[in-house]
C-alpha cells in the first residue's frame, strides 16, 4: 500500500500523512456519524475531555471544549467497519513493519468551532507502555484540518529519543517551555487523510479558532507480538484483530 519513500519518511520522522485513504463521500458519512453520536451521548453525559494542563499552558484555553468518546465501535456498527478498512490497516501494517495489526482502543474527537481545546505536547507511551514500542496512532480526518482548526503537530524524529519523562498533572505532558505547541511542525490535513505516528513521537495540537468543527477518529494499534509492559489503559475491544492473525490480549 505505501511506497518505499513513504515508509522511509516514517522511519526517519516518526509520522506520515497518507492522503485520501477515505473518499470525500466516506469522510462526510463518518463526520455525520461522529456528530450524531456526540449529540446522542451529550444528552446524558459531559463529553468534554480537555486536559487540565491544556488550560494551564494555553492562555486562550480557559473555556475551551473537546468532545470525546472512547471505543466508538461499541456505539455504531459503522465504526466497526471503518477500523478494519483494508486501506487503513494495510498502511498501518507497512508502518508497524509487521503483517498483523491489533486494536488497542479508539477515540473520537470533535474540536468545536471557535473554542476547540488544544493538546499539550506529549508522547502516548506513558499512557500504555509496550515492550517493543510497536504502538502507533492513525488519526482519520473526517473534515479538513488546517492550522486554524488546531491540526495535529509533531516533532519530527522525536520517536528516536525513546520514552521521555512526562509530568502526569492534568494529562501526561512534556515541559511546556521546552516543547511549546506552536513550535512543532503542523500537519494540516484534508477530509479523508490519515496521519500515522509512533506512540514515541512527540505530538500535540493547537486551538480550533475557525468557524468549523474539527472531527477525527484516532485508532491506536500495535503488533500483537508486542506485549504491554504495564497493565494500564485497559478498555473494551482491546485485542481485536484489525488485520491478519494474533492472540487476543488486553
Ligand atoms: O487529536 C488531537 O488533536 C491530538 C490527540 C492526542 O494528542 C492524543 O489523543 O494523544
Coordinates of N, CA and C and ligand atoms in Angstrom, one line a residue:
X1 N 0.8 -1.2 0.0 CA 0.0 0.0 0.0 C 0.9 1.3 0.0
X2 N 1.8 1.4 0.9 CA 2.7 2.5 1.0 C 3.9 2.4 0.0
X3 N 4.4 3.5 -0.5 CA 5.7 3.4 -1.3 C 6.9 3.3 -0.4
X4 N 8.0 2.9 -1.0 CA 9.3 2.8 -0.2 C 9.6 4.2 0.4
X5 N 9.3 5.2 -0.4 CA 9.7 6.6 0.1 C 8.8 7.0 1.3
X6 N 7.5 6.6 1.3 CA 6.7 6.9 2.4 C 7.1 6.1 3.7
X7 N 7.5 4.9 3.5 CA 8.0 4.1 4.6 C 9.3 4.7 5.2
X8 N 10.2 5.1 4.3 CA 11.4 5.7 4.7 C 11.1 7.0 5.5
X9 N 10.2 7.8 5.0 CA 9.8 9.1 5.6 C 9.4 8.8 7.0
X10 N 8.5 7.7 7.2 CA 8.0 7.4 8.5 C 9.2 7.0 9.4
X11 N 10.1 6.1 8.9 CA 11.2 5.7 9.7 C 12.1 6.9 10.2
X12 N 12.3 7.8 9.3 CA 13.1 9.0 9.6 C 12.4 10.0 10.6
X13 N 11.1 10.1 10.4 CA 10.4 11.2 11.1 C 9.4 10.8 12.2
X14 N 9.0 9.5 12.1 CA 8.1 9.0 13.2 C 6.7 9.4 12.9
X15 N 6.4 9.9 11.7 CA 5.0 10.2 11.3 C 4.9 10.2 9.8
X16 N 3.6 10.0 9.4 CA 3.4 10.1 7.9 C 1.9 10.4 7.7
X17 N 1.7 11.4 6.8 CA 0.3 11.8 6.4 C 0.0 11.1 5.1
X18 N -1.0 10.2 5.1 CA -1.3 9.5 3.9 C -2.6 10.1 3.3
X19 N -2.5 10.7 2.2 CA -3.7 11.4 1.6 C -4.8 10.5 1.1
X20 N -6.0 10.9 1.2 CA -7.1 10.2 0.5 C -7.3 8.7 0.9
X21 N -7.1 8.3 2.1 CA -7.4 6.9 2.5 C -8.9 6.7 2.4
X22 N -9.7 7.7 2.8 CA -11.1 7.6 2.6 C -11.5 8.6 1.5
X23 N -12.5 8.3 0.8 CA -13.0 9.3 -0.2 C -13.7 10.4 0.5
X24 N -13.9 11.6 -0.2 CA -14.7 12.7 0.4 C -16.0 12.2 0.9
X25 N -16.7 11.3 0.1 CA -18.0 10.8 0.5 C -18.0 10.0 1.8
X26 N -17.0 9.1 1.9 CA -16.8 8.3 3.1 C -16.5 9.2 4.3
X27 N -15.7 10.2 4.1 CA -15.3 11.1 5.2 C -16.6 11.8 5.7
X28 N -17.4 12.3 4.7 CA -18.6 13.1 5.1 C -19.6 12.2 5.8
X29 N -19.6 10.9 5.4 CA -20.5 9.9 6.1 C -20.1 9.8 7.6
X30 N -18.8 9.6 7.8 CA -18.3 9.4 9.1 C -18.3 10.6 10.0
X31 N -18.2 11.8 9.3 CA -18.3 13.1 10.1 C -19.7 13.1 10.7
X32 N -20.7 12.8 9.9 CA -22.1 12.8 10.3 C -22.3 11.8 11.5
X33 N -21.7 10.6 11.3 CA -21.8 9.6 12.4 C -21.3 10.1 13.7
X34 N -20.1 10.8 13.6 CA -19.5 11.3 14.8 C -20.4 12.4 15.5
X35 N -20.8 13.3 14.7 CA -21.6 14.4 15.3 C -23.0 13.9 15.8
X36 N -23.5 12.9 15.2 CA -24.8 12.3 15.7 C -24.5 11.5 17.0
X37 N -23.4 10.8 17.0 CA -23.0 10.1 18.3 C -22.8 11.1 19.4
X38 N -22.1 12.2 19.1 CA -21.9 13.2 20.2 C -23.2 13.8 20.7
X39 N -24.1 14.0 19.8 CA -25.4 14.5 20.2 C -26.2 13.5 21.1
X40 N -26.2 12.2 20.7 CA -26.9 11.2 21.5 C -26.3 11.1 22.9
X41 N -24.9 11.1 22.9 CA -24.3 10.9 24.2 C -24.4 12.2 25.1
X42 N -24.4 13.3 24.5 CA -24.3 14.6 25.3 C -25.6 14.8 26.1
X43 N -26.7 14.0 25.7 CA -27.9 14.1 26.4 C -27.8 13.6 27.9
X44 N -26.8 12.7 28.0 CA -26.7 12.1 29.4 C -25.3 12.2 30.0
X45 N -24.3 12.7 29.3 CA -23.0 12.9 29.9 C -22.2 14.0 29.3
X46 N -21.3 14.5 30.1 CA -20.4 15.6 29.7 C -19.3 15.0 28.9
X47 N -19.2 15.4 27.6 CA -18.2 14.8 26.7 C -16.8 15.5 26.7
X48 N -16.7 16.6 27.5 CA -15.5 17.4 27.4 C -14.3 16.6 28.0
X49 N -13.2 16.5 27.2 CA -12.0 15.8 27.6 C -10.8 16.8 27.6
X50 N -11.0 18.0 27.9 CA -9.9 19.0 27.9 C -9.0 18.7 29.0
X51 N -7.7 18.6 28.7 CA -6.7 18.3 29.8 C -6.5 19.5 30.7
X52 N -6.4 19.2 32.0 CA -6.1 20.3 32.9 C -4.9 21.1 32.5
X53 N -3.9 20.4 32.0 CA -2.6 21.0 31.6 C -2.8 21.9 30.4
X54 N -3.8 21.6 29.6 CA -4.1 22.5 28.4 C -4.6 23.8 28.9
X55 N -5.4 23.8 29.9 CA -6.0 25.1 30.5 C -4.8 25.9 31.1
X56 N -3.9 25.1 31.7 CA -2.8 25.8 32.4 C -1.7 26.4 31.4
X57 N -1.5 25.7 30.3 CA -0.4 26.1 29.4 C -0.8 27.0 28.3
X58 N -2.1 27.0 27.9 CA -2.5 27.9 26.8 C -3.5 28.9 27.3
X59 N -3.1 30.2 27.3 CA -3.9 31.2 27.9 C -5.3 31.2 27.4
X60 N -5.5 31.0 26.1 CA -6.8 31.1 25.5 C -7.7 29.8 25.7
X61 N -7.1 28.8 26.5 CA -7.9 27.6 26.6 C -8.7 27.5 27.9
X62 N -8.9 28.7 28.5 CA -9.7 28.7 29.8 C -11.1 28.1 29.7
X63 N -11.8 28.4 28.6 CA -13.1 27.9 28.4 C -13.3 27.1 27.2
X64 N -12.3 26.4 26.7 CA -12.4 25.6 25.5 C -13.0 24.2 25.8
X65 N -13.4 23.5 24.8 CA -14.0 22.2 24.9 C -13.5 21.3 23.9
X66 N -13.3 20.0 24.2 CA -13.1 19.0 23.1 C -14.0 17.8 23.4
X67 N -14.9 17.5 22.5 CA -15.9 16.4 22.7 C -15.2 15.1 22.4
X68 N -15.5 14.1 23.2 CA -14.7 12.9 23.1 C -15.5 11.7 23.4
X69 N -15.2 10.6 22.7 CA -15.8 9.3 23.1 C -14.8 8.2 22.8
X70 N -14.6 7.4 23.8 CA -13.7 6.2 23.6 C -14.4 5.0 23.0
X71 N -13.7 4.2 22.2 CA -14.3 3.0 21.7 C -15.6 3.1 21.0
X72 N -15.6 3.9 20.0 CA -16.8 4.3 19.3 C -17.5 3.1 18.6
X73 N -16.7 2.0 18.3 CA -17.2 0.8 17.7 C -18.3 0.1 18.5
X74 N -18.3 0.5 19.8 CA -19.4 -0.1 20.7 C -20.7 0.7 20.6
X75 N -20.7 1.8 19.8 CA -21.8 2.7 19.7 C -22.5 2.7 18.3
X76 N -21.7 2.3 17.3 CA -22.2 2.3 16.0 C -21.5 1.3 15.1
X77 N -22.2 0.5 14.4 CA -21.5 -0.6 13.6 C -20.7 0.0 12.5
X78 N -21.1 1.3 12.1 CA -20.3 1.9 11.0 C -18.8 2.0 11.4
X79 N -18.5 2.3 12.7 CA -17.2 2.4 13.1 C -16.5 1.0 13.2
X80 N -17.2 -0.1 13.4 CA -16.6 -1.4 13.4 C -16.1 -1.7 12.0
X81 N -16.9 -1.3 11.0 CA -16.5 -1.5 9.6 C -15.3 -0.6 9.3
X82 N -15.2 0.6 9.8 CA -14.1 1.5 9.5 C -12.8 1.0 10.0
X83 N -12.8 0.5 11.2 CA -11.5 0.1 11.8 C -10.8 -1.1 11.2
X84 N -11.6 -1.8 10.4 CA -11.0 -3.0 9.6 C -10.8 -2.6 8.2
X85 N -11.0 -1.3 7.8 CA -10.9 -0.9 6.4 C -9.5 -1.3 5.9
X86 N -9.5 -2.0 4.7 CA -8.2 -2.5 4.2 C -7.2 -1.5 3.9
X87 N -7.6 -0.3 3.3 CA -6.6 0.7 3.0 C -6.0 1.3 4.3
X88 N -6.8 1.4 5.3 CA -6.3 1.9 6.6 C -5.3 0.9 7.3
X89 N -5.7 -0.3 7.3 CA -4.9 -1.3 8.0 C -3.7 -1.8 7.3
X90 N -3.7 -1.8 5.9 CA -2.5 -2.2 5.1 C -1.4 -1.1 5.4
X91 N -1.8 0.1 5.3 CA -0.8 1.2 5.6 C -0.3 1.1 7.0
X92 N -1.2 0.7 7.9 CA -0.7 0.5 9.3 C 0.3 -0.6 9.4
X93 N 0.0 -1.7 8.7 CA 1.0 -2.8 8.7 C 2.3 -2.4 8.1
X94 N 2.3 -1.6 7.1 CA 3.6 -1.2 6.5 C 4.3 -0.3 7.5
X95 N 3.6 0.5 8.2 CA 4.3 1.4 9.2 C 4.8 0.6 10.4
X96 N 4.0 -0.3 10.9 CA 4.4 -1.1 12.1 C 5.6 -2.0 11.6
X97 N 5.5 -2.4 10.3 CA 6.6 -3.3 9.8 C 6.3 -4.8 10.2
X98 N 5.0 -5.1 10.3 CA 4.6 -6.5 10.6 C 3.3 -6.7 9.9
X99 N 3.0 -8.0 9.6 CA 1.7 -8.2 8.8 C 0.4 -8.1 9.7
X100 N 0.6 -8.3 11.0 CA -0.6 -8.3 11.8 C -0.8 -7.1 12.6
X101 N -2.1 -6.6 12.7 CA -2.3 -5.4 13.4 C -3.5 -5.6 14.4
X102 N -3.2 -5.2 15.6 CA -4.2 -5.5 16.7 C -4.7 -4.1 17.3
X103 N -5.9 -4.1 17.6 CA -6.5 -2.9 18.2 C -6.1 -2.7 19.7
X104 N -5.8 -1.4 20.0 CA -5.7 -1.1 21.4 C -6.9 -0.4 21.9
X105 N -7.2 0.8 21.2 CA -8.5 1.5 21.5 C -8.8 2.5 20.4
X106 N -10.0 3.1 20.4 CA -10.3 4.2 19.5 C -10.8 5.4 20.3
X107 N -10.6 6.5 19.7 CA -11.1 7.8 20.4 C -11.6 8.8 19.3
X108 N -12.8 9.1 19.5 CA -13.4 10.2 18.6 C -13.1 11.6 19.3
X109 N -12.7 12.5 18.5 CA -12.6 13.9 19.0 C -13.3 14.9 18.1
X110 N -14.1 15.7 18.7 CA -14.7 16.9 17.9 C -14.2 18.1 18.6
X111 N -13.4 18.9 17.9 CA -12.9 20.2 18.4 C -14.0 21.2 17.9
X112 N -14.8 21.7 18.8 CA -15.9 22.6 18.3 C -15.3 23.9 17.7
X113 N -16.1 24.6 16.8 CA -15.7 25.9 16.2 C -15.4 26.9 17.3
X114 N -14.4 27.7 17.0 CA -14.0 28.9 17.8 C -13.5 28.6 19.2
X115 N -13.8 27.4 19.7 CA -13.3 27.2 21.1 C -12.9 25.7 21.3
X116 N -12.2 25.2 20.3 CA -11.8 23.7 20.4 C -10.5 23.6 21.2
X117 N -10.4 22.8 22.2 CA -9.3 22.7 23.1 C -8.0 22.2 22.4
X118 N -6.8 22.7 22.9 CA -5.5 22.2 22.4 C -5.1 21.0 23.2
X119 N -4.1 20.3 22.7 CA -3.4 19.2 23.5 C -2.0 19.6 23.7
X120 N -1.5 19.7 24.9 CA -0.1 19.9 25.2 C 0.8 18.8 24.5
X121 N 2.0 19.1 24.3 CA 2.9 18.2 23.6 C 3.2 17.0 24.5
X122 N 3.2 15.8 23.9 CA 3.4 14.6 24.7 C 3.7 13.4 23.8
X123 N 4.2 12.3 24.4 CA 4.3 11.0 23.7 C 3.1 10.2 24.3
X124 N 2.6 9.3 23.5 CA 1.5 8.5 24.1 C 2.0 7.3 24.9
X125 N 3.3 7.1 24.9 CA 4.0 6.0 25.6 C 3.6 5.9 27.1
X126 N 3.6 7.0 27.8 CA 3.3 6.8 29.3 C 1.9 6.3 29.5
X127 N 1.0 6.5 28.6 CA -0.4 6.1 28.8 C -0.5 4.5 28.7
X128 N 0.3 3.9 27.8 CA 0.1 2.5 27.6 C 1.5 1.9 27.1
X129 N 2.5 1.8 28.0 CA 3.8 1.4 27.5 C 3.8 -0.1 27.1
X130 N 4.6 -0.3 26.0 CA 4.7 -1.7 25.5 C 6.2 -2.0 25.4
X131 N 6.5 -3.3 25.3 CA 7.9 -3.7 25.4 C 8.7 -3.4 24.1
X132 N 8.0 -3.5 22.9 CA 8.8 -3.3 21.7 C 8.4 -2.0 21.0
X133 N 7.6 -1.2 21.6 CA 7.2 0.1 21.0 C 6.6 0.0 19.6
X134 N 5.8 -1.0 19.4 CA 5.2 -1.1 18.0 C 3.9 -0.2 17.9
X135 N 3.5 0.3 19.0 CA 2.2 1.0 19.0 C 2.2 2.3 18.2
X136 N 1.2 2.4 17.3 CA 1.0 3.6 16.5 C -0.4 4.2 16.7
X137 N -0.5 5.4 16.3 CA -1.9 6.0 16.2 C -2.1 6.3 14.7
X138 N -3.4 6.1 14.3 CA -3.8 6.6 13.0 C -4.9 7.6 13.3
X139 N -4.8 8.8 12.9 CA -5.8 9.8 13.0 C -6.5 10.0 11.7
X140 N -7.8 9.6 11.6 CA -8.6 9.7 10.4 C -9.3 11.1 10.5
X141 N -9.1 11.9 9.4 CA -9.7 13.2 9.4 C -11.0 13.1 8.6
X142 N -12.1 13.5 9.2 CA -13.4 13.5 8.6 C -13.8 14.8 8.0
X143 N -13.1 15.9 8.3 CA -13.2 17.2 7.7 C -11.8 17.7 7.5
X144 N -11.7 18.8 6.8 CA -10.4 19.4 6.6 C -9.9 19.9 7.9
X145 N -8.6 19.8 8.2 CA -8.0 20.2 9.4 C -6.8 21.2 9.1
X146 N -7.1 22.4 8.7 CA -6.0 23.4 8.5 C -5.4 23.8 9.9
X147 N -4.4 24.6 9.8 CA -3.8 25.1 11.1 C -4.7 25.8 12.0
X148 N -5.6 26.6 11.5 CA -6.5 27.4 12.4 C -7.6 26.5 13.0
X149 N -7.7 25.2 12.6 CA -8.7 24.3 13.2 C -8.0 23.5 14.3
X150 N -6.7 23.8 14.6 CA -6.0 23.0 15.6 C -5.6 21.7 15.1
X151 N -5.0 21.6 13.9 CA -4.5 20.3 13.4 C -3.4 19.8 14.3
X152 N -3.1 18.5 14.1 CA -2.1 17.8 14.9 C -0.7 18.4 14.5
X153 N 0.2 18.5 15.5 CA 1.5 19.0 15.3 C 2.5 17.9 15.9
X154 N 3.6 17.8 15.2 CA 4.6 16.7 15.7 C 6.0 17.3 15.8
X155 N 6.9 16.6 16.5 CA 8.3 16.9 16.5 C 9.0 15.8 15.7
X156 N 9.3 16.1 14.4 CA 9.9 15.1 13.5 C 11.1 14.5 14.1
X157 N 11.2 13.1 14.0 CA 12.4 12.4 14.5 C 12.4 12.2 16.0
X158 N 11.4 12.7 16.8 CA 11.4 12.5 18.2 C 11.2 11.1 18.7
X159 N 10.7 10.3 17.8 CA 10.5 8.8 18.2 C 11.8 8.2 18.5
X160 N 12.9 8.8 17.9 CA 14.2 8.2 18.2 C 14.8 8.5 19.5
X161 N 14.1 9.4 20.3 CA 14.6 9.7 21.6 C 14.2 8.7 22.7
X162 N 13.3 7.8 22.3 CA 12.9 6.8 23.3 C 11.9 7.4 24.2
X163 N 11.4 6.6 25.2 CA 10.5 7.2 26.2 C 11.1 8.3 27.0
X164 N 10.3 9.4 27.1 CA 10.8 10.6 27.8 C 10.0 10.7 29.1
X165 N 10.6 11.4 30.1 CA 9.9 11.7 31.3 C 8.8 12.7 31.1
X166 N 7.6 12.4 31.6 CA 6.5 13.3 31.5 C 6.0 13.7 32.9
X167 N 5.3 14.8 32.9 CA 4.5 15.2 34.1 C 3.1 14.5 33.9
X168 N 2.6 14.0 35.0 CA 1.3 13.4 34.9 C 0.1 14.3 35.3
X169 N 0.5 15.5 35.7 CA -0.6 16.5 36.2 C -1.4 17.0 35.0
X170 N -2.7 16.7 35.1 CA -3.6 17.2 34.0 C -3.4 16.6 32.7
X171 N -3.1 15.3 32.6 CA -2.8 14.6 31.3 C -1.2 14.5 31.2
X172 N -0.7 13.4 30.8 CA 0.7 13.2 30.7 C 1.3 14.2 29.6
X173 N 2.2 15.1 30.0 CA 2.7 16.1 29.1 C 4.1 16.4 29.4
X174 N 4.8 16.9 28.4 CA 6.2 17.3 28.5 C 6.3 18.8 29.0
X175 N 7.5 19.2 29.4 CA 7.6 20.6 29.9 C 7.1 21.6 28.8
X176 N 6.2 22.5 29.2 CA 5.6 23.5 28.2 C 6.7 24.4 27.6
X177 N 7.7 24.8 28.4 CA 8.7 25.8 27.9 C 9.6 25.1 26.9
X178 N 9.9 23.8 27.1 CA 10.8 23.1 26.2 C 10.1 22.7 24.9
X179 N 8.8 22.4 25.1 CA 8.0 21.9 23.9 C 6.7 22.8 23.7
X180 N 6.9 24.0 23.3 CA 5.7 24.8 23.0 C 4.9 24.3 21.8
X181 N 3.6 24.2 21.9 CA 2.8 23.6 20.8 C 3.1 24.3 19.5
X182 N 3.2 25.6 19.5 CA 3.3 26.4 18.2 C 4.7 26.2 17.6
X183 N 5.7 25.6 18.3 CA 7.0 25.4 17.6 C 7.0 24.0 16.9
X184 N 6.1 23.2 17.1 CA 6.1 21.9 16.5 C 5.6 22.0 15.0
X185 N 5.9 21.0 14.2 CA 5.6 21.0 12.8 C 4.1 20.7 12.6
X186 N 3.3 21.6 12.0 CA 1.9 21.4 11.8 C 1.7 20.4 10.7
X187 N 0.7 19.6 10.9 CA 0.3 18.6 9.9 C -1.1 18.8 9.4
X188 N -1.3 19.9 8.6 CA -2.7 20.1 8.1 C -3.1 19.0 7.2
X189 N -4.4 18.7 7.3 CA -4.9 17.5 6.5 C -6.2 17.8 5.9
X190 N -6.5 17.0 4.9 CA -7.8 17.2 4.2 C -8.8 16.0 4.7
X191 N -10.1 16.2 4.5 CA -11.0 15.2 4.8 C -10.6 13.9 4.1
X192 N -10.5 12.8 4.8 CA -10.1 11.5 4.2 C -8.7 11.1 4.4
X193 N -7.8 12.1 4.8 CA -6.4 11.8 5.0 C -6.2 11.2 6.4
X194 N -5.2 10.4 6.5 CA -4.9 9.7 7.7 C -3.4 10.0 8.1
X195 N -3.3 10.5 9.4 CA -2.0 10.8 9.9 C -1.6 9.6 10.8
X196 N -0.5 9.0 10.5 CA 0.1 7.9 11.3 C 1.2 8.4 12.1
X197 N 1.4 8.0 13.3 CA 2.6 8.3 14.1 C 2.8 7.3 15.2
X198 N 4.1 7.2 15.6 CA 4.5 6.3 16.6 C 4.1 6.8 18.0
X199 N 3.9 5.9 19.0 CA 3.5 6.4 20.3 C 4.7 7.1 21.0
X200 N 5.9 7.0 20.4 CA 7.0 7.7 20.9 C 7.2 9.1 20.2
X201 N 6.5 9.4 19.2 CA 6.6 10.7 18.5 C 5.9 11.8 19.3
X202 N 6.7 12.8 19.6 CA 6.1 13.9 20.4 C 5.1 14.6 19.5
X203 N 3.9 14.8 20.1 CA 2.8 15.4 19.3 C 1.9 16.2 20.2
X204 N 1.0 17.0 19.7 CA 0.0 17.8 20.4 C -0.8 18.5 19.3
X205 N -1.6 19.5 19.7 CA -2.4 20.2 18.7 C -2.8 21.5 19.3
X206 N -3.1 22.5 18.4 CA -3.5 23.8 18.9 C -5.0 24.0 19.0
X207 N -5.4 25.2 19.3 CA -6.8 25.6 19.5 C -7.5 25.6 18.1
X208 N -8.8 25.2 18.1 CA -9.6 25.4 16.9 C -10.2 26.8 17.1
X209 N -9.7 27.8 16.3 CA -10.3 29.1 16.3 C -11.1 29.4 15.0
X210 N -11.3 28.4 14.2 CA -12.0 28.6 13.0 C -13.5 28.5 13.2
X211 N -14.3 28.7 12.2 CA -15.8 28.6 12.4 C -16.4 27.3 12.1
X212 N -15.5 26.3 12.0 CA -16.0 24.9 11.7 C -15.4 23.9 12.7
X213 N -16.1 22.8 13.0 CA -15.6 21.8 13.9 C -14.5 21.0 13.2
X214 N -13.5 20.5 14.0 CA -12.5 19.5 13.5 C -12.9 18.2 14.0
X215 N -13.2 17.2 13.1 CA -13.7 15.9 13.5 C -12.8 14.8 13.1
X216 N -12.4 14.0 14.1 CA -11.4 12.9 13.8 C -11.7 11.7 14.6
X217 N -11.1 10.6 14.1 CA -11.1 9.3 14.9 C -9.7 8.9 15.0
X218 N -9.2 8.7 16.3 CA -7.8 8.2 16.5 C -7.9 6.7 16.8
X219 N -7.2 5.9 16.0 CA -7.2 4.4 16.3 C -5.8 4.1 16.8
X220 N -5.7 3.5 18.0 CA -4.3 3.1 18.5 C -4.2 1.6 18.2
X221 N -3.1 1.2 17.6 CA -2.9 -0.2 17.2 C -1.5 -0.6 17.3
X222 N -1.3 -1.9 17.4 CA 0.1 -2.5 17.7 C 0.2 -3.8 17.0
X223 N 1.5 -4.3 17.0 CA 1.8 -5.6 16.6 C 1.3 -6.6 17.7
X224 N 0.5 -7.6 17.4 CA 0.0 -8.5 18.5 C 1.2 -9.2 19.3
X225 N 2.4 -9.2 18.7 CA 3.5 -9.8 19.3 C 4.3 -8.9 20.2
X226 N 3.7 -7.7 20.5 CA 4.3 -6.7 21.4 C 3.5 -6.6 22.7
X227 N 4.0 -7.2 23.7 CA 3.1 -7.2 25.0 C 3.2 -5.9 25.7
X228 N 2.2 -5.5 26.4 CA 2.2 -4.3 27.3 C 3.2 -4.5 28.4
X229 N 4.0 -3.5 28.8 CA 4.9 -3.6 29.9 C 4.2 -3.2 31.2
X230 N 3.0 -2.7 31.1 CA 2.2 -2.4 32.3 C 0.8 -2.6 32.0
X231 N 0.0 -3.1 32.9 CA -1.4 -3.4 32.6 C -2.3 -2.1 32.9
X232 N -2.2 -1.1 32.0 CA -2.8 0.1 32.2 C -3.6 0.4 31.0
X233 N -4.6 1.4 31.1 CA -5.4 1.8 30.0 C -6.1 0.7 29.3
X234 N -6.7 -0.2 30.1 CA -7.5 -1.3 29.5 C -8.8 -0.8 29.1
X235 N -9.3 -1.3 28.0 CA -10.7 -0.9 27.6 C -11.3 -2.0 26.7
X236 N -12.6 -1.9 26.6 CA -13.4 -2.9 25.8 C -12.9 -2.9 24.4
X237 N -12.8 -4.1 23.9 CA -12.5 -4.3 22.4 C -11.0 -4.4 22.2
X238 N -10.2 -4.2 23.3 CA -8.8 -4.3 23.2 C -8.3 -5.7 22.8
X239 N -7.5 -5.8 21.8 CA -7.0 -7.1 21.4 C -7.7 -7.6 20.2
X240 N -8.7 -6.9 19.7 CA -9.4 -7.3 18.4 C -8.4 -7.2 17.3
X241 N -8.4 -8.2 16.4 CA -7.5 -8.2 15.2 C -8.1 -7.3 14.1
X242 N -7.4 -6.4 13.7 CA -7.8 -5.5 12.6 C -7.3 -5.9 11.2
X243 N -6.2 -6.7 11.3 CA -5.6 -7.2 10.1 C -4.7 -8.4 10.5
X244 N -4.8 -9.5 9.7 CA -4.0 -10.7 9.9 C -4.4 -11.5 11.1
X245 N -3.5 -12.1 11.7 CA -3.8 -13.1 12.8 C -3.0 -12.7 14.1
X246 N -3.5 -13.2 15.2 CA -2.9 -12.9 16.5 C -3.7 -13.5 17.6
X247 N -3.2 -13.5 18.8 CA -3.9 -14.0 20.0 C -4.5 -12.8 20.7
X248 N -5.8 -12.9 21.2 CA -6.4 -11.8 21.9 C -5.5 -11.4 23.2
X249 N -5.4 -10.2 23.4 CA -4.6 -9.8 24.6 C -5.1 -8.4 25.0
X250 N -5.2 -8.2 26.3 CA -5.7 -6.8 26.8 C -4.5 -6.0 27.1
Ligands
LIG1 O1 -6.4 15.0 18.1 C1 -5.6 15.7 18.5 O2 -5.5 16.9 18.3 C2 -4.4 15.2 19.4 C3 -4.8 14.0 20.2 C4 -3.8 13.5 21.0 O3 -2.7 14.0 21.1 C5 -4.0 12.3 21.8 O4 -5.1 11.8 21.9 O5 -3.0 11.7 22.3

